[in-house]
Amino acid sequence: GDSVTQMEGPVTLSEEAFLTINCTYTATGYPSLFWYVQYPGEGLQLLLKATKADDKGSNKGFEATYRKETTSFHLEKGSVQVSDSAVYFCALSEIQGAQKLVFGQGTRLTINP
Amino acid sequence: DAGVIQSPRHEVTEMGQEVTLRCKPISGHNSLFWYRQTMMRGLELLIYFNNNVPIDDSGMPEDRFSAKMPNASFSTLKIQPSEPRDSAVYFCASSSRLAGAGNEQFFGPGTRLTVL
């Protein structure tokens, strides 16, 4: 079945550092891809998405590009802030069947001032 | 739009008691999902409804768990009897299955359940 594999955490960086969180997927066809963020004590929020190959999703300084050839959707940000500390989930939307989202295991990010 | 609404936000109960969690999806959304999140197991999909009909309940851990969606604006997740291992944060999410919607899910704030 479809699956998502994320870079294992936790990840700890200093403020203004460059961030990459790796995400690769296995799927039949070309699913939509998502990054969700979960701040402490809150539900998941959509951060960005891409619906077809070579699309770039972006929001709040974060970017991710849908790479069909490497089946990847890595999350990047050029200069992180303390407020970016959260858990980040990569997900794909099934093409067939129930079309539910398949989530990665989540990556906890901590940014130190 | 108020977003997905869940109640209660926190629930503390004793083992053996019945627990009912409630969810109001975003108006116009026709798919609803119940998830459970724990440190050990991460985010797990419990059950999924489309147009108020349960489509996939393979994630429901056992018969003590049941979920209903009597209409498009309300769903419940019931645990009877509750056990300490049910302690977790339970999330409800909704989405629109309209073409081109991308199946993006909108999550509620969650209910933190503690079973003593």
Short mmCIF file of C-alpha atoms in Angstrom, two decimals:
data_model
loop_
_atom_site.label_atom_id
_atom_site.label_comp_id
_atom_site.label_asym_id
_atom_site.label_seq_id
_atom_site.Cartn_x
_atom_site.Cartn_y
_atom_site.Cartn_z
CA GLY A 1 0.00 0.00 0.00
CA ASP A 2 0.89 3.67 -0.10
CA SER A 3 3.40 4.87 2.50
CA VAL A 4 5.37 7.92 3.62
CA THR A 5 8.81 7.88 5.24
CA GLN A 6 10.15 10.90 7.05
CA MET A 7 13.52 11.83 8.41
CA GLU A 8 13.74 10.68 12.01
CA GLY A 9 13.80 13.29 14.71
CA PRO A 10 14.16 15.05 16.90
CA VAL A 11 15.91 17.83 15.01
CA THR A 12 17.48 20.70 16.95
CA LEU A 13 18.80 23.82 15.23
CA SER A 14 19.84 27.32 16.15
CA GLU A 15 17.81 30.32 15.07
CA GLU A 16 18.51 31.43 11.48
CA ALA A 17 19.86 28.02 10.49
CA PHE A 18 18.83 26.29 7.25
CA LEU A 19 16.26 23.52 7.63
CA THR A 20 15.68 20.39 5.60
CA ILE A 21 13.31 17.63 6.64
CA ASN A 22 13.38 14.71 4.23
CA CYS A 23 10.24 12.95 3.03
CA THR A 24 9.93 10.13 0.52
CA TYR A 25 6.83 8.26 -0.52
CA THR A 26 5.63 5.07 -2.16
CA ALA A 27 2.38 5.29 -4.06
CA THR A 28 0.46 4.05 -7.04
CA GLY A 29 0.12 6.85 -9.54
CA TYR A 30 0.69 10.49 -8.69
CA PRO A 31 -0.82 11.44 -5.36
CA SER A 32 -1.16 14.93 -3.92
CA LEU A 33 1.51 15.67 -1.30
CA PHE A 34 1.22 17.70 1.89
CA TRP A 35 3.19 19.04 4.82
CA TYR A 36 1.27 19.54 8.04
CA VAL A 37 2.56 21.27 11.18
CA GLN A 38 1.46 20.65 14.76
CA TYR A 39 2.29 23.30 17.35
CA PRO A 40 2.29 22.27 21.03
CA GLY A 41 -1.19 21.57 22.33
CA GLU A 42 -2.86 22.07 18.96
CA GLY A 43 -4.21 20.03 16.06
CA LEU A 44 -2.46 19.58 12.75
CA GLN A 45 -2.53 22.52 10.32
CA LEU A 46 -1.83 22.39 6.62
CA LEU A 47 1.50 24.11 5.93
CA LEU A 48 1.76 23.58 2.18
CA LYS A 49 0.79 21.20 -0.60
CA ALA A 50 1.57 20.19 -4.17
CA THR A 51 -0.80 18.33 -6.44
CA LYS A 52 1.39 17.35 -9.40
CA ALA A 53 4.97 16.65 -10.34
CA ASP A 54 7.38 19.64 -10.26
CA ASP A 55 4.87 21.77 -8.34
CA LYS A 56 6.39 23.78 -5.51
CA GLY A 57 4.31 24.41 -2.43
CA SER A 58 5.27 27.35 -0.23
CA ASN A 59 4.02 29.08 2.91
CA LYS A 60 5.55 31.08 5.80
CA GLY A 61 9.02 30.77 4.25
CA PHE A 62 8.77 27.00 3.94
CA GLU A 63 9.02 25.30 0.55
CA ALA A 64 8.74 21.77 -0.83
CA THR A 65 8.94 20.55 -4.42
CA TYR A 66 7.11 17.47 -5.73
CA ARG A 67 9.88 15.32 -7.26
CA LYS A 68 8.42 12.41 -9.19
CA GLU A 69 11.78 11.00 -10.26
CA THR A 70 12.98 10.63 -6.67
CA THR A 71 9.49 10.21 -5.11
CA SER A 72 10.36 12.93 -2.62
CA PHE A 73 8.83 16.05 -1.08
CA HIS A 74 11.51 17.49 1.18
CA LEU A 75 10.62 20.47 3.39
CA GLU A 76 13.07 23.41 3.44
CA LYS A 77 13.35 26.81 5.07
CA GLY A 78 16.24 29.18 4.65
CA SER A 79 16.25 30.75 8.11
CA VAL A 80 14.28 29.17 10.94
CA GLN A 81 12.84 30.99 13.94
CA VAL A 82 12.09 29.87 17.47
CA SER A 83 8.39 30.02 16.57
CA ASP A 84 8.93 27.24 13.99
CA SER A 85 9.42 24.74 16.80
CA ALA A 86 6.75 22.10 16.21
CA VAL A 87 6.15 18.61 14.85
CA TYR A 88 6.06 18.36 11.05
CA PHE A 89 4.17 15.62 9.20
CA CYS A 90 4.54 14.69 5.55
CA ALA A 91 1.45 13.10 3.96
CA LEU A 92 0.08 11.88 0.67
CA SER A 93 -3.46 11.58 -0.59
CA GLU A 94 -4.37 8.18 -1.98
CA ILE A 95 -5.38 8.17 -5.62
CA GLN A 96 -7.52 5.08 -5.35
CA GLY A 97 -9.70 3.52 -2.71
CA ALA A 98 -10.79 5.61 0.22
CA GLN A 99 -8.56 8.56 -0.80
CA LYS A 100 -7.59 9.13 2.78
CA LEU A 101 -4.34 10.80 3.79
CA VAL A 102 -1.35 8.61 4.61
CA PHE A 103 0.92 10.32 7.16
CA GLY A 104 4.58 9.92 7.95
CA GLN A 105 5.59 9.42 11.56
CA GLY A 106 6.30 13.11 12.18
CA THR A 107 9.54 14.98 12.86
CA ARG A 108 9.91 17.06 16.02
CA LEU A 109 11.80 20.30 15.38
CA THR A 110 13.23 22.48 18.15
CA ILE A 111 14.80 25.84 17.39
CA ASN A 112 17.05 27.36 20.04
CA PRO A 113 17.56 31.13 20.28
CA ASP B 1 -15.71 29.74 9.42
CA ALA B 2 -15.22 28.31 12.91
CA GLY B 3 -13.24 25.34 11.70
CA VAL B 4 -13.65 21.84 13.05
CA ILE B 5 -15.08 21.93 16.58
CA GLN B 6 -14.38 19.21 19.13
CA SER B 7 -15.70 18.76 22.65
CA PRO B 8 -14.72 18.35 25.34
CA ARG B 9 -11.15 19.65 25.04
CA HIS B 10 -10.08 17.66 28.08
CA GLU B 11 -11.66 14.59 29.67
CA VAL B 12 -10.52 12.76 32.76
CA THR B 13 -12.40 9.62 33.67
CA GLU B 14 -11.99 6.41 35.59
CA MET B 15 -11.42 3.00 34.11
CA GLY B 16 -14.68 1.31 33.14
CA GLN B 17 -16.59 4.53 32.49
CA GLU B 18 -18.15 5.41 29.15
CA VAL B 19 -16.55 8.28 27.26
CA THR B 20 -18.14 10.18 24.37
CA LEU B 21 -16.16 12.55 22.20
CA ARG B 22 -17.92 14.94 19.86
CA CYS B 23 -17.07 16.59 16.58
CA LYS B 24 -18.66 19.19 14.33
CA PRO B 25 -17.02 19.26 10.89
CA ILE B 26 -16.66 22.31 8.68
CA SER B 27 -19.94 23.14 6.98
CA GLY B 28 -20.08 21.70 3.47
CA HIS B 29 -17.39 19.10 4.03
CA ASN B 30 -18.54 15.58 3.25
CA SER B 31 -15.71 13.48 4.70
CA LEU B 32 -14.90 13.09 8.39
CA PHE B 33 -11.98 11.34 10.05
CA TRP B 34 -11.21 10.30 13.64
CA TYR B 35 -7.55 9.98 14.64
CA ARG B 36 -5.76 9.02 17.83
CA GLN B 37 -2.32 10.36 18.74
CA THR B 38 0.03 8.92 21.35
CA MET B 39 3.74 9.22 21.96
CA MET B 40 4.23 5.51 21.40
CA ARG B 41 2.15 4.99 18.26
CA GLY B 42 2.05 8.44 16.69
CA LEU B 43 -0.99 9.47 14.64
CA GLU B 44 -3.42 6.64 13.88
CA LEU B 45 -6.54 6.80 11.69
CA LEU B 46 -9.41 5.14 13.56
CA ILE B 47 -12.37 5.53 11.21
CA TYR B 48 -13.43 7.52 8.17
CA PHE B 49 -16.91 8.62 7.00
CA ASN B 50 -18.00 9.82 3.59
CA ASN B 51 -21.45 11.42 3.29
CA ASN B 52 -22.21 10.21 6.84
CA VAL B 53 -21.49 6.57 5.94
CA PRO B 54 -18.56 4.72 7.59
CA ILE B 55 -16.15 3.75 4.82
CA ASP B 56 -13.10 2.39 6.64
CA ASP B 57 -13.12 1.39 10.31
CA SER B 58 -10.09 -0.90 10.14
CA GLY B 59 -8.21 1.34 12.56
CA MET B 60 -10.73 1.00 15.38
CA PRO B 61 -8.71 -0.88 18.01
CA GLU B 62 -11.48 -3.10 19.37
CA ASP B 63 -15.19 -3.45 19.99
CA ARG B 64 -15.05 -1.03 22.91
CA PHE B 65 -14.75 1.75 20.33
CA SER B 66 -17.67 2.87 18.21
CA ALA B 67 -18.34 5.92 16.03
CA LYS B 68 -21.46 7.40 14.54
CA MET B 69 -22.33 10.21 12.18
CA PRO B 70 -26.10 10.76 12.39
CA ASN B 71 -25.98 13.82 10.13
CA ALA B 72 -23.56 15.93 8.12
CA SER B 73 -22.79 18.27 11.01
CA PHE B 74 -22.14 15.92 13.91
CA SER B 75 -20.14 12.83 14.80
CA THR B 76 -19.36 10.97 18.01
CA LEU B 77 -16.63 8.57 19.07
CA LYS B 78 -17.57 6.43 22.05
CA ILE B 79 -15.41 4.24 24.23
CA GLN B 80 -17.23 1.82 26.52
CA PRO B 81 -15.76 0.68 28.84
CA SER B 82 -12.69 2.90 28.87
CA GLU B 83 -9.25 1.61 29.88
CA PRO B 84 -6.04 3.44 30.89
CA ARG B 85 -4.40 2.47 27.57
CA ASP B 86 -7.04 4.56 25.78
CA SER B 87 -5.43 7.71 27.16
CA ALA B 88 -4.44 9.80 24.14
CA VAL B 89 -5.34 12.90 22.16
CA TYR B 90 -8.22 12.23 19.80
CA PHE B 91 -8.51 14.42 16.70
CA CYS B 92 -11.39 14.90 14.32
CA ALA B 93 -10.74 16.17 10.79
CA SER B 94 -12.96 16.97 7.82
CA SER B 95 -12.42 17.42 4.11
CA SER B 96 -14.27 17.96 0.87
CA ARG B 97 -14.19 15.22 -1.76
CA LEU B 98 -15.10 17.61 -4.53
CA ALA B 99 -12.97 17.27 -7.63
CA GLY B 100 -9.82 19.32 -7.43
CA ALA B 101 -10.06 19.79 -3.67
CA GLY B 102 -6.86 17.80 -3.21
CA ASN B 103 -8.31 15.94 -0.23
CA GLU B 104 -6.79 18.44 2.20
CA GLN B 105 -7.95 17.66 5.72
CA PHE B 106 -8.77 20.29 8.34
CA PHE B 107 -8.13 19.23 11.91
CA GLY B 108 -9.89 20.15 15.12
CA PRO B 109 -7.99 21.11 18.29
CA GLY B 110 -8.31 17.62 19.74
CA THR B 111 -9.68 16.07 22.92
CA ARG B 112 -7.10 15.03 25.49
CA LEU B 113 -8.45 11.91 27.21
CA THR B 114 -7.00 10.60 30.45
CA VAL B 115 -8.33 7.32 31.83
CA LEU B 116 -7.25 6.68 35.41
#
